[in-house]
Amino acid sequence: MLAWAAYTGAFCLLLLLWSCKRWLRAGLRASVEEVEAGYQFIYKPSALANYLVRRCTTFHGFGRALWIWKTFPTLQTLVGLLGPVDKGVQFVREYLQMSDEGLVALDWAVQPGQPQRRRRASSYSTVPILLVIPNSFGKITRNTSKMCLLALTHGYQAVIFNRRSHNGCPLSTVKLQQFGDPNDLREVIQYIRHCQPSSRLFAAGEGTGSGLLLSYLGECGSSSYIAAACCISPVFRMQDWYEGGCPWLWKEILLLYQKMQLSRYISALGQTINTDRLLGSRTLKELEEVVFCQSKALNSLTWDSYWERNDPLRDIDEVAVPVLCICSQDDPVRGGPQTTVPFELFETNPHFFLLLTRHGGHCGFIKEDLSSTIWSHSVLLDFFKSTVDFFAVEERLKSLSKRKGTISISGNRTAHSGVPCRREQSCPHNIHEIYNWQRSYTR
């Protein structure tokens, strides 16, 4: 632990010095535009998009961030990723066994003073649920805990999904979860829906954890059972990121953390992977390749075939729910938006919305001070509420239209020229029961 603390302190100092160097090189340039911290909302024009522009007032609320957060995105990122967990929220753990006997963990958020027992909510509960998917390295960050706390105060149930071996979850099999493999997440969502079938389910991904969320939404399509989703600082092109897109300082921090976590299971993992090469990996790409592509099994994958299966955007055209992505232009982990953000996705796909800010770092978005609400968390809850309100209005309009059609037919009116009304096709997926997707919101 002392060595880990020393390494962390050294890396933090290097990152701070690196940020200072970039800031001094850029010079002290203050302007009204920088003070206001502008943003861009990129989307394909639609009825839902127009509604979000009018209703989501939090989109332009990041201008109150202090100058220090705007000037040092690396410092803002460090506070969010390495800062202490918020003491205003605690977690009750529940283990869930997968179909192959592997274990994942669900951490249900509770406020201090609530009964510390395993979460067993009533099946008749209609309280909405926020499923949080942390980064792919298993680190529960300060921002993750603050997201859960804000969700609790807004009437949500908040639960964190911990992958196999992550965040203290035991590794009961020698199988680790590949980056974009949604099978475990699918079973978790089925379990949550079994326990509370009447509750709306929302999902939020943080950092590289957004890749798993996008993979799940793409594979499941309209049967994902997710009402709406949000990705905070997602890394869209993960293969490029592993192959050299991650800045070297962050690469060293993440590589060291990953090795420390995997070293706990080095004896068990030795059955399937070369542990010497794992511990000797010098890059994130080498480590990922050793764990998932160079196993001792006969069906090992090549690096390219691995990403054909795990690319977060491989099935992106199948996503059938509204997804908001919150990104910053100064993200020190993802890199510049010109080459790392797929703008064409948001300009052509009506399900995806991009909120691109001038400042914010990686999963930072700190406003006035460290104790205040994280701006991105307020935005995602506002986005969820506005989406629900929009479809509620759509549902009322459709019900009114049906009633008018029934009156017209019973009154022997000839408005439809004698053509019988077509029966709408029923969809077996529950998402159509929550929101009426047949009524196009992309008009």
Coordinates of C-alpha atoms in Angstrom, one line a residue:
M1 CA 0.0 0.0 0.0
L2 CA 2.9 2.4 0.8
A3 CA 4.4 1.7 -2.6
W4 CA 1.1 2.3 -4.3
A5 CA 0.7 5.6 -2.5
A6 CA 4.2 6.6 -3.4
Y7 CA 3.7 5.8 -7.1
T8 CA 0.3 7.6 -7.1
G9 CA 1.9 10.7 -5.5
A10 CA 4.7 10.7 -8.0
F11 CA 2.4 10.4 -11.0
C12 CA 0.1 13.1 -9.6
L13 CA 3.1 15.5 -9.3
L14 CA 4.2 14.7 -12.9
L15 CA 0.7 15.2 -14.2
L16 CA 0.4 18.6 -12.4
L17 CA 3.8 19.7 -13.8
W18 CA 2.8 18.6 -17.2
S19 CA -0.5 20.6 -17.0
C20 CA 1.4 23.7 -15.8
K21 CA 3.8 23.4 -18.7
R22 CA 1.0 23.3 -21.2
W23 CA -0.8 26.2 -19.5
L24 CA 2.3 28.4 -19.5
R25 CA 3.0 27.6 -23.1
A26 CA -0.5 28.6 -24.1
G27 CA -0.1 31.9 -22.1
L28 CA -2.6 33.7 -20.0
R29 CA -5.4 34.5 -22.4
A30 CA -8.6 35.6 -20.8
S31 CA -11.7 36.4 -22.8
V32 CA -15.5 36.6 -22.3
E33 CA -15.9 33.4 -24.3
E34 CA -13.6 31.5 -21.9
V35 CA -15.3 32.9 -18.9
E36 CA -18.7 31.7 -20.2
A37 CA -17.2 28.2 -21.1
G38 CA -19.3 27.6 -24.2
Y39 CA -20.7 24.2 -25.4
Q40 CA -22.0 22.6 -28.5
F41 CA -25.1 20.4 -28.7
I42 CA -24.8 18.2 -31.8
Y43 CA -27.7 16.1 -33.0
K44 CA -29.8 15.1 -35.9
P45 CA -32.9 17.4 -36.0
S46 CA -35.9 15.6 -34.5
A47 CA -38.9 16.3 -32.3
L48 CA -37.1 14.8 -29.3
A49 CA -34.0 16.9 -30.0
N50 CA -36.0 20.1 -30.2
Y51 CA -37.7 19.2 -26.9
L52 CA -34.3 18.7 -25.2
V53 CA -33.0 22.0 -26.4
R54 CA -36.1 23.7 -24.9
R55 CA -36.3 21.8 -21.6
C56 CA -32.8 20.8 -20.6
T57 CA -31.7 24.0 -18.9
T58 CA -28.6 22.4 -17.3
F59 CA -26.9 22.1 -20.7
H60 CA -25.6 25.7 -20.4
G61 CA -24.9 25.6 -16.6
F62 CA -21.2 24.8 -16.7
G63 CA -20.0 28.4 -17.2
R64 CA -19.7 28.9 -13.4
A65 CA -16.7 26.6 -13.2
L66 CA -13.6 28.1 -11.5
W67 CA -10.7 29.2 -13.6
I68 CA -8.5 26.6 -12.1
W69 CA -10.6 23.8 -13.4
K70 CA -10.7 25.3 -16.8
T71 CA -7.0 25.9 -16.9
F72 CA -5.9 22.6 -15.6
P73 CA -8.0 19.7 -17.1
T74 CA -5.5 17.1 -15.8
L75 CA -6.0 18.4 -12.2
Q76 CA -9.7 18.3 -12.6
T77 CA -9.5 14.7 -13.9
L78 CA -7.3 13.6 -11.0
V79 CA -9.7 15.0 -8.5
G80 CA -12.6 13.1 -10.1
L81 CA -10.7 9.8 -10.5
L82 CA -8.4 9.6 -7.5
G83 CA -10.3 11.7 -4.9
P84 CA -11.9 10.1 -1.9
V85 CA -15.4 8.6 -2.2
D86 CA -18.2 10.9 -1.1
K87 CA -19.1 10.1 2.6
G88 CA -22.7 11.0 2.0
V89 CA -23.4 7.7 0.4
Q90 CA -22.8 4.1 1.4
F91 CA -23.1 0.8 -0.5
V92 CA -24.8 -2.5 0.3
R93 CA -23.2 -5.3 -1.8
E94 CA -25.2 -8.1 -3.5
Y95 CA -23.4 -10.9 -5.3
L96 CA -24.9 -12.4 -8.4
Q97 CA -23.9 -15.7 -9.9
M98 CA -23.7 -15.8 -13.7
S99 CA -24.8 -18.8 -15.8
D100 CA -21.2 -20.0 -16.0
E101 CA -20.8 -19.8 -12.2
G102 CA -18.8 -16.5 -12.4
L103 CA -19.6 -13.8 -9.9
V104 CA -20.4 -10.1 -10.3
A105 CA -21.3 -7.6 -7.6
L106 CA -24.1 -5.1 -7.4
D107 CA -23.5 -2.2 -5.0
W108 CA -26.8 -0.6 -4.0
A109 CA -26.4 3.0 -2.9
V110 CA -27.9 4.0 0.5
Q111 CA -27.6 7.1 2.5
P112 CA -26.0 6.8 6.0
G113 CA -28.5 5.8 8.6
Q114 CA -30.5 3.5 6.3
P115 CA -30.6 -0.2 7.2
Q116 CA -27.5 -1.9 6.1
R117 CA -29.0 -5.1 4.6
R118 CA -29.2 -6.7 1.2
R119 CA -31.4 -4.8 -1.1
R120 CA -34.8 -6.6 -1.6
A121 CA -37.2 -4.0 -3.0
S122 CA -40.8 -4.8 -3.6
S123 CA -41.7 -6.1 -7.0
Y124 CA -44.5 -3.5 -7.1
S125 CA -42.0 -0.6 -6.7
T126 CA -42.1 2.0 -9.4
V127 CA -39.1 4.0 -8.2
P128 CA -36.7 4.5 -11.2
I129 CA -33.4 2.7 -11.1
L130 CA -30.1 4.2 -12.2
L131 CA -27.6 1.5 -13.2
V132 CA -24.0 2.9 -13.1
I133 CA -21.2 1.2 -15.1
P134 CA -17.8 2.4 -13.8
N135 CA -14.6 2.5 -15.9
S136 CA -13.3 -0.7 -17.3
F137 CA -10.4 -0.8 -14.8
G138 CA -12.7 -1.4 -11.9
K139 CA -12.0 1.8 -10.0
I140 CA -14.9 3.3 -8.1
T141 CA -14.1 7.0 -8.3
R142 CA -15.2 10.0 -6.3
N143 CA -17.4 11.0 -9.2
T144 CA -19.1 7.6 -9.3
S145 CA -20.1 8.0 -5.6
K146 CA -21.3 11.5 -6.1
M147 CA -23.5 10.4 -9.1
C148 CA -25.1 7.8 -6.9
L149 CA -25.7 10.3 -4.1
L150 CA -27.3 12.8 -6.5
A151 CA -29.5 10.1 -7.9
L152 CA -30.7 9.2 -4.4
T153 CA -31.6 12.8 -3.6
H154 CA -33.7 12.9 -6.9
G155 CA -35.7 9.8 -6.0
Y156 CA -33.8 7.2 -7.9
Q157 CA -32.4 3.9 -6.7
A158 CA -28.7 3.8 -7.7
V159 CA -26.7 0.6 -8.2
I160 CA -23.1 0.1 -9.4
F161 CA -22.3 -2.9 -11.6
N162 CA -18.9 -4.4 -10.7
R163 CA -17.4 -6.8 -13.2
R164 CA -15.7 -10.0 -12.3
S165 CA -12.6 -9.4 -10.1
H166 CA -13.4 -5.6 -10.0
N167 CA -13.7 -3.6 -6.8
G168 CA -13.2 -6.5 -4.5
C169 CA -15.5 -8.9 -6.3
P170 CA -14.1 -12.5 -6.0
L171 CA -12.9 -14.2 -9.2
S172 CA -14.7 -17.6 -9.0
T173 CA -13.7 -18.7 -12.6
V174 CA -10.6 -18.1 -14.7
K175 CA -12.6 -16.2 -17.2
L176 CA -12.3 -12.4 -17.2
Q177 CA -14.8 -10.2 -19.0
Q178 CA -13.6 -8.9 -22.3
F179 CA -13.9 -5.1 -22.9
G180 CA -17.1 -5.1 -24.9
D181 CA -18.7 -8.4 -23.8
P182 CA -22.2 -7.6 -22.6
N183 CA -23.3 -11.1 -21.5
D184 CA -22.8 -10.4 -17.7
L185 CA -24.5 -7.0 -18.0
R186 CA -27.4 -8.6 -19.8
E187 CA -27.9 -11.1 -17.0
V188 CA -27.7 -8.3 -14.4
I189 CA -30.4 -6.3 -16.1
Q190 CA -32.6 -9.3 -16.4
Y191 CA -32.2 -9.9 -12.7
I192 CA -33.0 -6.3 -11.8
R193 CA -36.1 -6.3 -14.1
H194 CA -37.2 -9.6 -12.5
C195 CA -37.0 -8.0 -9.0
Q196 CA -38.7 -4.7 -10.1
P197 CA -40.5 -5.1 -13.4
S198 CA -42.5 -1.9 -12.9
S199 CA -39.5 0.4 -12.5
R200 CA -38.0 2.4 -15.3
L201 CA -34.3 1.5 -15.8
F202 CA -31.8 4.1 -16.8
A203 CA -28.0 3.5 -17.4
A204 CA -24.9 5.7 -17.1
G205 CA -21.4 4.8 -18.2
E206 CA -18.3 6.5 -16.9
G207 CA -15.1 6.9 -19.0
T208 CA -14.1 3.6 -20.6
G209 CA -17.1 1.9 -18.9
S210 CA -19.2 3.6 -21.5
G211 CA -17.9 1.1 -24.0
L212 CA -19.6 -1.7 -22.3
L213 CA -22.9 0.2 -22.2
L214 CA -22.7 1.0 -25.9
S215 CA -21.9 -2.6 -26.7
Y216 CA -24.9 -3.8 -24.7
L217 CA -27.3 -1.2 -26.3
G218 CA -26.1 -2.2 -29.7
E219 CA -26.4 -5.9 -29.3
C220 CA -29.8 -5.8 -27.6
G221 CA -31.4 -3.1 -29.7
S222 CA -35.0 -2.5 -28.8
S223 CA -35.0 -5.3 -26.2
S224 CA -32.4 -3.6 -24.0
Y225 CA -35.0 -2.7 -21.4
I226 CA -33.2 0.6 -20.9
A227 CA -35.4 3.7 -21.0
A228 CA -32.5 6.2 -21.7
A229 CA -28.7 6.1 -21.3
C230 CA -25.9 8.6 -20.8
C231 CA -22.1 8.2 -21.4
I232 CA -19.8 10.6 -19.5
S233 CA -16.4 11.1 -21.3
P234 CA -16.7 8.0 -23.4
V235 CA -13.7 6.7 -25.4
F236 CA -15.3 5.8 -28.7
R237 CA -12.4 4.3 -30.7
M238 CA -10.9 1.9 -28.1
Q239 CA -8.6 0.0 -30.4
D240 CA -6.9 3.2 -31.5
W241 CA -6.7 4.3 -27.9
Y242 CA -5.0 1.1 -26.8
E243 CA -2.6 1.3 -29.8
G244 CA -1.2 4.7 -28.8
G245 CA -4.0 7.2 -28.2
C246 CA -3.7 7.2 -24.5
P247 CA -1.2 9.8 -23.2
W248 CA 1.9 8.2 -21.6
L249 CA 1.4 9.5 -18.1
W250 CA -2.2 8.1 -17.9
K251 CA -1.0 4.9 -19.6
E252 CA 1.5 4.4 -16.8
I253 CA -1.1 5.0 -14.0
L254 CA -3.7 2.7 -15.6
L255 CA -1.1 0.0 -16.4
L256 CA 0.2 0.0 -12.8
Y257 CA -3.3 -0.1 -11.4
Q258 CA -4.3 -3.0 -13.7
K259 CA -1.3 -5.1 -12.8
M260 CA -2.0 -4.6 -9.1
Q261 CA -5.5 -5.8 -9.5
L262 CA -4.7 -8.8 -11.6
S263 CA -1.7 -9.8 -9.4
R264 CA -4.2 -10.9 -6.7
Y265 CA -5.3 -13.8 -9.0
I266 CA -2.0 -14.6 -10.6
S267 CA -2.0 -18.2 -9.5
A268 CA -5.5 -18.9 -10.9
L269 CA -4.9 -16.9 -14.1
G270 CA -1.7 -18.9 -14.7
Q271 CA -3.9 -21.7 -16.0
T272 CA -4.9 -19.8 -19.1
I273 CA -2.4 -16.9 -19.6
N274 CA 1.3 -16.2 -19.5
T275 CA 1.6 -14.4 -16.2
D276 CA 5.2 -13.5 -16.7
R277 CA 4.3 -11.6 -19.9
L278 CA 1.3 -10.1 -18.1
L279 CA 3.4 -8.6 -15.3
G280 CA 6.1 -7.6 -17.8
S281 CA 3.7 -5.7 -20.1
R282 CA 4.9 -2.2 -20.8
T283 CA 1.8 -0.8 -22.5
L284 CA -2.0 -1.2 -22.0
K285 CA -2.1 -2.9 -25.5
E286 CA 0.4 -5.5 -24.4
L287 CA -1.5 -6.3 -21.2
E288 CA -4.9 -6.5 -22.9
E289 CA -3.4 -8.7 -25.7
V290 CA -1.8 -11.1 -23.1
V291 CA -5.0 -11.5 -21.1
F292 CA -7.5 -11.9 -24.0
C293 CA -5.6 -12.7 -27.2
Q294 CA -2.6 -14.9 -26.2
S295 CA -4.3 -17.3 -23.9
K296 CA -3.3 -21.0 -23.7
A297 CA -6.7 -22.0 -25.1
L298 CA -7.0 -23.3 -28.6
N299 CA -9.5 -20.6 -29.6
S300 CA -7.3 -17.6 -28.9
L301 CA -8.0 -14.4 -30.8
T302 CA -5.9 -12.1 -32.9
W303 CA -5.7 -8.5 -31.8
D304 CA -7.9 -7.4 -34.8
S305 CA -10.5 -10.1 -34.3
Y306 CA -10.7 -9.3 -30.6
W307 CA -11.8 -5.7 -31.5
E308 CA -14.2 -7.0 -34.1
R309 CA -16.0 -8.6 -31.2
N310 CA -15.5 -5.8 -28.6
D311 CA -15.5 -2.5 -30.5
P312 CA -18.1 -0.3 -28.7
L313 CA -19.5 1.0 -32.0
R314 CA -19.7 -2.4 -33.8
D315 CA -23.5 -2.5 -33.6
I316 CA -24.2 1.2 -33.0
D317 CA -26.9 1.3 -35.7
E318 CA -29.0 -1.1 -33.7
V319 CA -29.3 1.2 -30.6
A320 CA -33.0 2.0 -30.1
V321 CA -33.0 4.3 -27.1
P322 CA -32.0 7.9 -26.5
V323 CA -28.3 8.2 -25.6
L324 CA -26.6 11.4 -24.4
C325 CA -22.8 11.6 -24.6
I326 CA -21.1 14.3 -22.6
C327 CA -17.5 15.1 -23.7
S328 CA -15.0 17.9 -23.2
Q329 CA -12.6 19.3 -25.8
D330 CA -9.7 19.3 -23.2
D331 CA -10.1 15.6 -22.2
P332 CA -6.5 14.6 -21.4
V333 CA -7.3 10.8 -21.4
R334 CA -9.4 10.5 -24.6
G335 CA -7.4 13.1 -26.6
G336 CA -8.6 15.9 -29.0
P337 CA -12.1 15.6 -30.3
Q338 CA -11.1 16.1 -34.0
T339 CA -9.9 12.5 -34.2
T340 CA -11.5 10.8 -31.3
V341 CA -15.2 11.8 -31.5
P342 CA -17.4 10.3 -34.3
F343 CA -19.3 13.5 -35.1
E344 CA -21.0 11.8 -38.0
L345 CA -22.8 9.4 -35.6
F346 CA -24.5 12.3 -33.8
E347 CA -25.3 14.2 -37.0
T348 CA -27.0 11.2 -38.7
N349 CA -28.4 9.0 -35.9
P350 CA -31.5 10.4 -34.2
H351 CA -30.9 8.3 -31.0
F352 CA -27.6 9.9 -30.2
F353 CA -26.9 13.4 -28.8
L354 CA -23.5 14.9 -28.1
L355 CA -22.9 17.6 -25.5
L356 CA -19.4 18.9 -26.2
T357 CA -18.0 21.4 -23.7
R358 CA -14.9 23.6 -23.9
H359 CA -13.7 22.5 -20.5
G360 CA -14.2 19.6 -18.2
G361 CA -11.3 17.2 -18.4
H362 CA -12.0 13.4 -18.3
C363 CA -15.1 12.7 -16.1
G364 CA -14.4 16.0 -14.3
F365 CA -16.9 18.7 -15.0
I366 CA -16.4 20.3 -11.5
K367 CA -18.3 23.6 -11.1
E368 CA -17.7 26.0 -8.2
D369 CA -15.9 23.8 -5.7
L370 CA -15.2 20.2 -4.7
S371 CA -18.3 19.9 -2.5
S372 CA -20.8 21.1 -5.2
T373 CA -22.7 18.8 -7.6
I374 CA -20.8 17.6 -10.6
W375 CA -22.3 19.3 -13.7
S376 CA -22.4 16.2 -15.8
H377 CA -24.5 14.4 -13.2
S378 CA -27.1 17.2 -13.2
V379 CA -27.2 17.0 -16.9
L380 CA -27.8 13.3 -17.2
L381 CA -30.7 13.4 -14.7
D382 CA -32.2 16.4 -16.5
F383 CA -31.8 14.4 -19.8
F384 CA -33.6 11.4 -18.3
K385 CA -36.5 13.4 -16.9
S386 CA -36.9 15.4 -20.2
T387 CA -36.9 12.1 -22.2
V388 CA -39.6 10.6 -20.0
D389 CA -41.7 13.8 -20.1
F390 CA -41.4 13.9 -23.9
F391 CA -42.7 10.4 -24.4
A392 CA -45.4 10.9 -21.9
V393 CA -46.6 13.8 -24.0
E394 CA -46.4 11.6 -27.1
E395 CA -48.4 8.9 -25.4
R396 CA -51.2 11.3 -24.5
L397 CA -51.3 12.7 -28.0
K398 CA -51.6 9.2 -29.4
S399 CA -54.4 8.2 -26.9
L400 CA -56.2 11.4 -27.9
S401 CA -55.9 10.5 -31.6
K402 CA -57.2 7.0 -31.0
R403 CA -60.2 8.4 -29.1
K404 CA -61.0 10.8 -31.9
G405 CA -60.8 7.9 -34.5
T406 CA -63.2 5.8 -32.4
I407 CA -65.7 8.6 -32.2
S408 CA -65.5 9.2 -35.9
I409 CA -66.2 5.6 -36.8
S410 CA -69.0 5.2 -34.3
G411 CA -70.7 8.4 -35.6
N412 CA -70.7 6.9 -39.2
R413 CA -68.5 9.7 -40.5
T414 CA -66.7 9.3 -43.8
A415 CA -63.5 11.1 -42.9
H416 CA -61.5 8.0 -43.8
S417 CA -63.5 7.3 -47.0
G418 CA -64.6 3.9 -45.7
V419 CA -61.1 2.5 -45.3
P420 CA -60.9 0.5 -42.1
C421 CA -58.3 1.4 -39.6
R422 CA -55.2 -0.7 -39.6
R423 CA -54.4 -2.6 -36.4
E424 CA -51.0 -1.5 -35.1
Q425 CA -48.5 -4.3 -34.8
S426 CA -47.6 -5.3 -31.3
C427 CA -44.0 -5.5 -30.3
P428 CA -42.9 -8.3 -27.9
H429 CA -40.2 -6.1 -26.4
N430 CA -41.0 -4.4 -23.1
I431 CA -39.4 -1.1 -24.2
H432 CA -42.4 -0.6 -26.5
E433 CA -44.7 -0.9 -23.5
I434 CA -42.8 1.8 -21.7
Y435 CA -42.5 4.2 -24.6
N436 CA -44.4 4.0 -27.8
W437 CA -41.6 3.8 -30.4
Q438 CA -44.0 3.2 -33.3
R439 CA -44.9 6.9 -33.1
S440 CA -41.8 8.3 -34.6
Y441 CA -40.0 10.9 -32.5
T442 CA -37.6 11.6 -35.4
R443 CA -40.1 13.7 -37.4

